[in-house]
Protein backbone atom coordinates (compact mmCIF):
# COMPACT_ATOMS: atom_id res chain seq x y z
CA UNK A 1 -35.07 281.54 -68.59
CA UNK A 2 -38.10 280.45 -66.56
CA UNK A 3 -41.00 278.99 -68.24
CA UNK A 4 -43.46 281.67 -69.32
CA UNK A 5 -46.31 279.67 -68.55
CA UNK A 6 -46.89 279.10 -64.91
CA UNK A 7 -48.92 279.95 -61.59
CA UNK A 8 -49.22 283.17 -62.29
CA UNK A 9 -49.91 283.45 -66.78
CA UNK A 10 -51.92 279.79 -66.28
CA UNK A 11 -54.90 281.77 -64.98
CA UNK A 12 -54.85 284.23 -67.83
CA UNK A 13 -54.98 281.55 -70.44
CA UNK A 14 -58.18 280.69 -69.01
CA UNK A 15 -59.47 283.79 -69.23
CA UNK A 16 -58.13 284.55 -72.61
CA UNK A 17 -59.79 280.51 -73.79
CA UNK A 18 -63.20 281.89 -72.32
CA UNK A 19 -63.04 285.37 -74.08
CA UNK A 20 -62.20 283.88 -77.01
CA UNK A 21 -64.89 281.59 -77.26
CA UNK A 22 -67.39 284.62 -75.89
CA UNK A 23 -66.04 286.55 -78.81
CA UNK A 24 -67.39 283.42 -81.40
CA UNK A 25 -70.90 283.84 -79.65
CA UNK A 26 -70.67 287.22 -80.27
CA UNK A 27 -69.61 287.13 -83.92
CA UNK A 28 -72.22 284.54 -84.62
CA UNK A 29 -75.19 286.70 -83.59
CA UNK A 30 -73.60 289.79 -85.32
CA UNK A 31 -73.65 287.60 -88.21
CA UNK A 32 -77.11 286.30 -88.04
CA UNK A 33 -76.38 283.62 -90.92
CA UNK A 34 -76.20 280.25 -88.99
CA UNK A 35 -75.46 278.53 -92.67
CA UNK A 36 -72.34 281.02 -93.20
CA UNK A 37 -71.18 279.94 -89.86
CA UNK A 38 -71.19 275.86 -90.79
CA UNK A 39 -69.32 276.84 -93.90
CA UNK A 40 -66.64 278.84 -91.65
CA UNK A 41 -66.46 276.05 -89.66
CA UNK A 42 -66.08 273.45 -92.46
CA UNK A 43 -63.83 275.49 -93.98
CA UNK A 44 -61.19 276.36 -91.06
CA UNK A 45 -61.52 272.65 -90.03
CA UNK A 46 -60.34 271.59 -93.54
CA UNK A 47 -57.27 272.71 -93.59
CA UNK A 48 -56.52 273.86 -89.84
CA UNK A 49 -56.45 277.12 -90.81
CA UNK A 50 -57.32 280.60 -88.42
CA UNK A 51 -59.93 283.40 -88.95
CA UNK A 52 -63.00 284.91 -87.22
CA UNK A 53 -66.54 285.11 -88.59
CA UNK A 54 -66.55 288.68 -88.75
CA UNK A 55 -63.70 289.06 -91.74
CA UNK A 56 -63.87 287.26 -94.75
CA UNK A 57 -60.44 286.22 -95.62
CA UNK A 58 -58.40 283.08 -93.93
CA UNK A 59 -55.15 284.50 -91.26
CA UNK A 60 -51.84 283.53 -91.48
CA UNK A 61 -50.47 282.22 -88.00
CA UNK A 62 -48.91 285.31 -87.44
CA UNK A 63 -52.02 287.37 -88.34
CA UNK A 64 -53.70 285.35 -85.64
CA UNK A 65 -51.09 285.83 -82.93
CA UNK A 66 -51.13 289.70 -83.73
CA UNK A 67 -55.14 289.53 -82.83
CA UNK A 68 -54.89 287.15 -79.56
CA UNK A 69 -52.20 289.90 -78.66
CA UNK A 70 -54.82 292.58 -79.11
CA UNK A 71 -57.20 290.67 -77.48
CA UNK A 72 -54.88 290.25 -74.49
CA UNK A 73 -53.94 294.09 -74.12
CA UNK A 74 -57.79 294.83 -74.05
CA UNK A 75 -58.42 292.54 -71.41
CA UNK A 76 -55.48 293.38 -69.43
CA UNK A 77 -53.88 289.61 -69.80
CA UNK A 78 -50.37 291.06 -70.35
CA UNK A 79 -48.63 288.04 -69.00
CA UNK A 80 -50.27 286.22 -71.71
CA UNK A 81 -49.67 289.07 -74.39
CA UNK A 82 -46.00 288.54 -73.55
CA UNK A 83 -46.01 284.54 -74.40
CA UNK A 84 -47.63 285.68 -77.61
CA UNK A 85 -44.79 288.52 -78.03
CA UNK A 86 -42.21 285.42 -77.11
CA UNK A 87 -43.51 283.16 -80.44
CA UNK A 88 -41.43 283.84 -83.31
CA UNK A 89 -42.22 280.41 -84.81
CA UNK A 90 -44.66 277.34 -84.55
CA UNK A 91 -41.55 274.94 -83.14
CA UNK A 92 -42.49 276.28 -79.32
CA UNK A 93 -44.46 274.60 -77.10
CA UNK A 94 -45.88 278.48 -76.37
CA UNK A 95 -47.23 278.45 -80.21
CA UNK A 96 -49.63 275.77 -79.09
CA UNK A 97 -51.92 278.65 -77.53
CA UNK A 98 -52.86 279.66 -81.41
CA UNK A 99 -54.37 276.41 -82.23
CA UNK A 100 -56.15 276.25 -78.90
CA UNK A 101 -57.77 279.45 -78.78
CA UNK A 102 -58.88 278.50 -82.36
CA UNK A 103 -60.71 275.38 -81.01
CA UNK A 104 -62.29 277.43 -78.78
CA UNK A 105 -63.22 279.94 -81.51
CA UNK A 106 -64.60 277.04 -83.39
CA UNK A 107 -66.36 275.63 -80.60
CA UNK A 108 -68.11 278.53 -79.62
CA UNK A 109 -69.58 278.69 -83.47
CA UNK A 110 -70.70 275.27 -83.13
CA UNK A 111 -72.69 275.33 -80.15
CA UNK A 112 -74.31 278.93 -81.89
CA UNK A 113 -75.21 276.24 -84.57
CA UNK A 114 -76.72 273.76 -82.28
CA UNK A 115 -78.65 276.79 -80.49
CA UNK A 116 -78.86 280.17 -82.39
CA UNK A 117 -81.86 281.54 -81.07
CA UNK A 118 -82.39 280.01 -77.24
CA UNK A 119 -80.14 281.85 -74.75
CA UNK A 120 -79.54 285.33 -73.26
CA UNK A 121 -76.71 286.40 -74.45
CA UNK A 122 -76.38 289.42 -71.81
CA UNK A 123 -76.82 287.07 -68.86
CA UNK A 124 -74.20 284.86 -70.52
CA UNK A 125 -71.49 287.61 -71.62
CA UNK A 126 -71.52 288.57 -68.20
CA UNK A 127 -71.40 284.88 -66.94
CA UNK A 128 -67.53 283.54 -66.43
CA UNK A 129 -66.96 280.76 -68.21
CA UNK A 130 -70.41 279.62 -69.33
CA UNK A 131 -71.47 277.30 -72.00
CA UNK A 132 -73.87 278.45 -74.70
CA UNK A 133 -77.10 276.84 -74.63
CA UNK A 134 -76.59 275.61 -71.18
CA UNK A 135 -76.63 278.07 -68.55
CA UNK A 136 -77.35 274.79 -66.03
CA UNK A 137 -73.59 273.39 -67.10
CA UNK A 138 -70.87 276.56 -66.01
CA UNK A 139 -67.46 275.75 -67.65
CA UNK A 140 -66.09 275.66 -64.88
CA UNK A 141 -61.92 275.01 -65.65
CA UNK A 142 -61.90 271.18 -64.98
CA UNK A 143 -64.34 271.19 -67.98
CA UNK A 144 -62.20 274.14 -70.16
CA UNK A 145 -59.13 271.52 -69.57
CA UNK A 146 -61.29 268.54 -70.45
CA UNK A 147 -62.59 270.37 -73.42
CA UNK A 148 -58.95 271.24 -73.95
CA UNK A 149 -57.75 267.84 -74.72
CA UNK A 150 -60.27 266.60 -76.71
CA UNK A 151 -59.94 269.17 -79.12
CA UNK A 152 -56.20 269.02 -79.16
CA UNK A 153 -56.92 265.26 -79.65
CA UNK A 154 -59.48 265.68 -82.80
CA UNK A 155 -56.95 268.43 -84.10
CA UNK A 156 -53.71 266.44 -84.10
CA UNK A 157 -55.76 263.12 -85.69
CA UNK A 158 -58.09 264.83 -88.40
CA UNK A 159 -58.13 262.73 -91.41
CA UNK A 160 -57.34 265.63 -94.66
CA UNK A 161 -58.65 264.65 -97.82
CA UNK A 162 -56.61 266.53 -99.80
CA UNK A 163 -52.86 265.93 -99.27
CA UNK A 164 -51.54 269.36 -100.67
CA UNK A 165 -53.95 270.71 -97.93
CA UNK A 166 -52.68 268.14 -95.42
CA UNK A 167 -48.75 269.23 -96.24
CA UNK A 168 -49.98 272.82 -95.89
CA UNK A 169 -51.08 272.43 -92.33
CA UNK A 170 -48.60 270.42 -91.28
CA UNK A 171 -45.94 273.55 -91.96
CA UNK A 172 -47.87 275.83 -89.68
CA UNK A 173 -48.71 273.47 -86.79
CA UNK A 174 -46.78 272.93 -84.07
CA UNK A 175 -45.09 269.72 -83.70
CA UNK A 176 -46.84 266.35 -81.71
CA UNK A 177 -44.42 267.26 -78.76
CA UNK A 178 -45.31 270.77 -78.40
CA UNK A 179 -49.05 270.10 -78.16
CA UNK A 180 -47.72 267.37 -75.32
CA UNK A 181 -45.87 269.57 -73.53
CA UNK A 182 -48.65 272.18 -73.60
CA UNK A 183 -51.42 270.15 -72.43
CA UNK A 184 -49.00 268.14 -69.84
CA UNK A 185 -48.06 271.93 -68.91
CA UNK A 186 -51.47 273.19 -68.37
CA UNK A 187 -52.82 270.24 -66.79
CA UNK A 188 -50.33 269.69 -64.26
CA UNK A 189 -50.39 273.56 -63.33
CA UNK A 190 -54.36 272.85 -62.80
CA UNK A 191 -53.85 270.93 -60.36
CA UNK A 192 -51.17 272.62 -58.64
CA UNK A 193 -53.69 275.07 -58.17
CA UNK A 194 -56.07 273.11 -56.87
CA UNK A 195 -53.79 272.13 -53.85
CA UNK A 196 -52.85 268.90 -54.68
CA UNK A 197 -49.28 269.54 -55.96
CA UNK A 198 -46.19 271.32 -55.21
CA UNK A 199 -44.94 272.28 -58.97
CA UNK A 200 -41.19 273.54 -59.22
CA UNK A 201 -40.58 275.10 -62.79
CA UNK A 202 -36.88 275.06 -63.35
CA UNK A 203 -34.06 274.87 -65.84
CA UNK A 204 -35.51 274.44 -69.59
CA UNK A 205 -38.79 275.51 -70.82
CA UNK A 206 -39.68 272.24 -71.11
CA UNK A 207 -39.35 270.63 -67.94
CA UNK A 208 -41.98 270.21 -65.57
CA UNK A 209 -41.21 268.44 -62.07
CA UNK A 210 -43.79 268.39 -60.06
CA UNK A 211 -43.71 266.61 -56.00
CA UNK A 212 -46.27 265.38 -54.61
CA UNK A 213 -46.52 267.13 -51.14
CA UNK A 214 -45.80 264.56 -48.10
CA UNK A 215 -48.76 263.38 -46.23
């Protein structure tokens, strides 16, 4: 089976990363509570957990994957719906998506926090890939991939307090070389796009061969 992410689904993930973090702007404002949003925060960084402003209870992995699938059919991003279809557990590198578009949840809450009141939100909703706050500084993918890493980075090092909440999150993340083979994955496809690589995607889901193109 080929890899489901590739040329054609990487695009997609952008979009669904930047719709997803839209959506946070737009659950923050519906909310109107900037200290319930720093306790949402706080709380789903505490135990790496997944949920959206707008309900009150915490979602399973599963629960989370069902609404990114929704999310996916309403924006027409079927080739991403089907990766999401595809996870039936967190040992894939495909489950990494989940954490991922909960960073970018999370991040789109915090910059609310840093500026609830100073933007347009209509100009920005209808602005690809724009960053709260900062209409000056588009998102423009090199960024979304930069971003990308460094909260993949801060998720797969945060320092738990509490062990039973540390042993918790450990069951429902995906493993060190899943979030490697996602980010490897996603970068390298980047840059294929870009022109500067010829990327073959063959054999197992997990290999990536990529050549650089003779000068």
């Amino acid at each position: 089976m080929k890899p489901l992410i590739n040329l054609k689904s990487y695009p997609q993930i952008v979009r669904l990363f930047d719709f997803i973090y839209k959506k946070a702007i737009m659950d923050c404002i519906d909310r109107d509570d900037v200290y319930a949003c720093k306790e949402f925060v706080k709380e789903r960084r505490s135990n790496k957990g997944y949920g959206m402003i707008e309900f009150e209870y915490e979602m399973t992995w599963r629960e989370w994957k069902n609404t990114l699938y929704f999310f996916c059919l309403k924006k027409r991003l079927n080739m991403v719906a089907l990766i999401l279809d595809y996870i039936n557990s967190t040992s894939t590198y495909y489950a990494v998506i989940l954490p991922v578009a909960m960073e970018f949840y999370l991040k789109g809450v915090e910059d609310y926090i840093d500026c609830p009141y100073e933007d347009d939100y209509l100009r920005f909703s209808e602005s690809p890939r724009e960053v709260w706050g900062k209409p000056s500084q588009p998102h423009t993918e090199r960024r979304m991939m930069d971003d990308m890493l460094q909260m993949v980075m801060n998720r797969r090092h945060y320092r738990f307090k509490d062990p039973i909440k540390k042993a918790q999150a450990e069951l429902k993340e995906p493993s060190p070389t899943c979030y490697d083979t996602f980010t490897e994955c996603m970068w390298r496809l980047r840059e294929a796009l870009r022109g500067r690589d010829t990327v073959y995607l063959k054999g197992k889901e997990k290999k990536v061969i990529v050549r650089k193109p003779k000068k």
